[in-house]
Amino acid sequence: MFQSLLVACSTTFTWGYLISKANEEVFEVNESHLVVASAITALGAIRQSNSHIKATLAVGNSIPVVYAVLEVIQKIAKWAGKELQVPDVGKCAKEIQKAVNPV
C-alpha cells in the first residue's frame, strides 16, 4: 500500500515539476500540453487522454497537429506490438467549441 502511494505521489510530483519547469524554460504552453497529452495517450489512459486532448486544443494546438502526433504514437505502438486506443480528436474539438460557444 505504502509503496503504491509513494509511486503515485512521486509520479505526480515529477510530472508536475518537470512540465512546469519545462513550460517556464523550454516550451510554450501549447507545446507542454501537447507533450502531456501525447504521453498520457501513449500510456493507454484513454479517459485522461480525452481530457488532455481537449486541453491541448483549448490552448491553441490545431486539430491537424494533434492528429499528426496521435498518428505517430499509434505507429510506434504498433511497431512495439501494442494496440493503442486514441481519443477522437474531432469529437474533443466539438466539445471544446460547444463549451466555448454554447448555443
Tab-separated table of C-alpha atoms in Angstrom:
chain	number	residue	atom	x	y	z
A	1	MET	CA	0.000	0.000	0.000
A	2	PHE	CA	2.661	2.482	1.060
A	3	GLN	CA	4.805	1.653	-1.952
A	4	SER	CA	1.965	2.248	-4.423
A	5	LEU	CA	1.107	5.546	-2.694
A	6	LEU	CA	4.752	6.582	-2.826
A	7	VAL	CA	4.953	5.750	-6.539
A	8	ALA	CA	1.734	7.667	-7.264
A	9	CYS	CA	2.889	10.744	-5.349
A	10	SER	CA	6.339	10.563	-6.883
A	11	THR	CA	4.924	10.301	-10.379
A	12	THR	CA	2.527	13.204	-9.842
A	13	PHE	CA	5.218	15.396	-8.352
A	14	THR	CA	7.767	14.501	-11.006
A	15	TRP	CA	5.381	15.138	-13.901
A	16	GLY	CA	4.143	18.390	-12.426
A	17	TYR	CA	7.606	19.665	-11.605
A	18	LEU	CA	9.225	18.676	-14.870
A	19	ILE	CA	6.455	20.014	-17.049
A	20	SER	CA	6.135	23.254	-15.106
A	21	LYS	CA	9.905	23.854	-15.306
A	22	ALA	CA	9.957	22.909	-18.974
A	23	ASN	CA	6.994	25.210	-19.541
A	24	GLU	CA	8.887	28.102	-17.942
A	25	GLU	CA	12.221	27.493	-19.622
A	26	VAL	CA	11.813	25.370	-22.755
A	27	PHE	CA	8.297	25.029	-24.167
A	28	GLU	CA	5.386	27.287	-24.881
A	29	VAL	CA	2.162	26.396	-23.024
A	30	ASN	CA	0.600	24.739	-26.074
A	31	GLU	CA	3.722	22.625	-26.590
A	32	SER	CA	3.728	21.474	-22.958
A	33	HIS	CA	0.082	20.470	-23.216
A	34	LEU	CA	0.808	18.512	-26.379
A	35	VAL	CA	3.685	16.664	-24.686
A	36	VAL	CA	1.500	15.714	-21.702
A	37	ALA	CA	-1.464	14.666	-23.855
A	38	SER	CA	0.832	12.552	-26.038
A	39	ALA	CA	2.491	10.826	-23.094
A	40	ILE	CA	-0.807	10.035	-21.392
A	41	THR	CA	-2.217	8.670	-24.637
A	42	ALA	CA	0.882	6.522	-25.135
A	43	LEU	CA	0.368	5.095	-21.641
A	44	GLY	CA	-3.106	3.967	-22.701
A	45	ALA	CA	-5.058	6.080	-20.213
A	46	ILE	CA	-7.982	6.831	-22.542
A	47	ARG	CA	-10.213	8.743	-20.102
A	48	GLN	CA	-7.352	11.050	-19.135
A	49	SER	CA	-6.279	11.274	-22.775
A	50	ASN	CA	-9.646	12.735	-23.759
A	51	SER	CA	-9.351	15.455	-21.118
A	52	HIS	CA	-5.780	16.302	-22.080
A	53	ILE	CA	-6.559	16.326	-25.801
A	54	LYS	CA	-9.359	18.818	-25.088
A	55	ALA	CA	-6.927	20.934	-23.070
A	56	THR	CA	-4.280	20.857	-25.783
A	57	LEU	CA	-6.853	22.001	-28.332
A	58	ALA	CA	-8.133	24.694	-25.967
A	59	VAL	CA	-4.664	26.220	-25.543
A	60	GLY	CA	-4.166	26.615	-29.266
A	61	ASN	CA	-2.919	23.396	-30.838
A	62	SER	CA	-4.608	22.771	-34.159
A	63	ILE	CA	-6.637	19.678	-34.943
A	64	PRO	CA	-4.193	18.599	-37.716
A	65	VAL	CA	-1.221	18.874	-35.333
A	66	VAL	CA	-2.951	16.762	-32.681
A	67	TYR	CA	-3.997	14.181	-35.307
A	68	ALA	CA	-0.412	14.005	-36.589
A	69	VAL	CA	1.051	13.450	-33.128
A	70	LEU	CA	-1.515	10.756	-32.315
A	71	GLU	CA	-0.769	9.052	-35.621
A	72	VAL	CA	2.919	8.876	-34.727
A	73	ILE	CA	2.039	7.448	-31.298
A	74	GLN	CA	-0.112	4.772	-32.949
A	75	LYS	CA	2.664	3.848	-35.386
A	76	ILE	CA	5.195	3.495	-32.568
A	77	ALA	CA	2.754	1.429	-30.514
A	78	LYS	CA	2.071	-0.839	-33.499
A	79	TRP	CA	5.799	-1.244	-34.070
A	80	ALA	CA	6.147	-2.225	-30.393
A	81	GLY	CA	3.335	-4.771	-30.737
A	82	LYS	CA	0.891	-2.797	-28.620
A	83	GLU	CA	-2.607	-1.910	-29.763
A	84	LEU	CA	-3.452	1.575	-28.622
A	85	GLN	CA	-6.812	3.284	-28.393
A	86	VAL	CA	-6.605	7.012	-29.115
A	87	PRO	CA	-9.142	9.747	-28.452
A	88	ASP	CA	-11.472	11.008	-31.156
A	89	VAL	CA	-9.883	14.411	-31.787
A	90	GLY	CA	-12.824	15.652	-33.852
A	91	LYS	CA	-15.241	14.844	-31.034
A	92	CYS	CA	-12.953	16.518	-28.499
A	93	ALA	CA	-12.758	19.627	-30.687
A	94	LYS	CA	-16.560	19.789	-30.972
A	95	GLU	CA	-16.893	19.513	-27.196
A	96	ILE	CA	-14.427	22.373	-26.732
A	97	GLN	CA	-16.268	24.527	-29.298
A	98	LYS	CA	-19.583	23.789	-27.600
A	99	ALA	CA	-18.158	24.728	-24.193
A	100	VAL	CA	-16.682	27.982	-25.535
A	101	ASN	CA	-19.651	28.938	-27.729
A	102	PRO	CA	-22.814	27.462	-26.205
A	103	VAL	CA	-25.848	27.964	-28.410
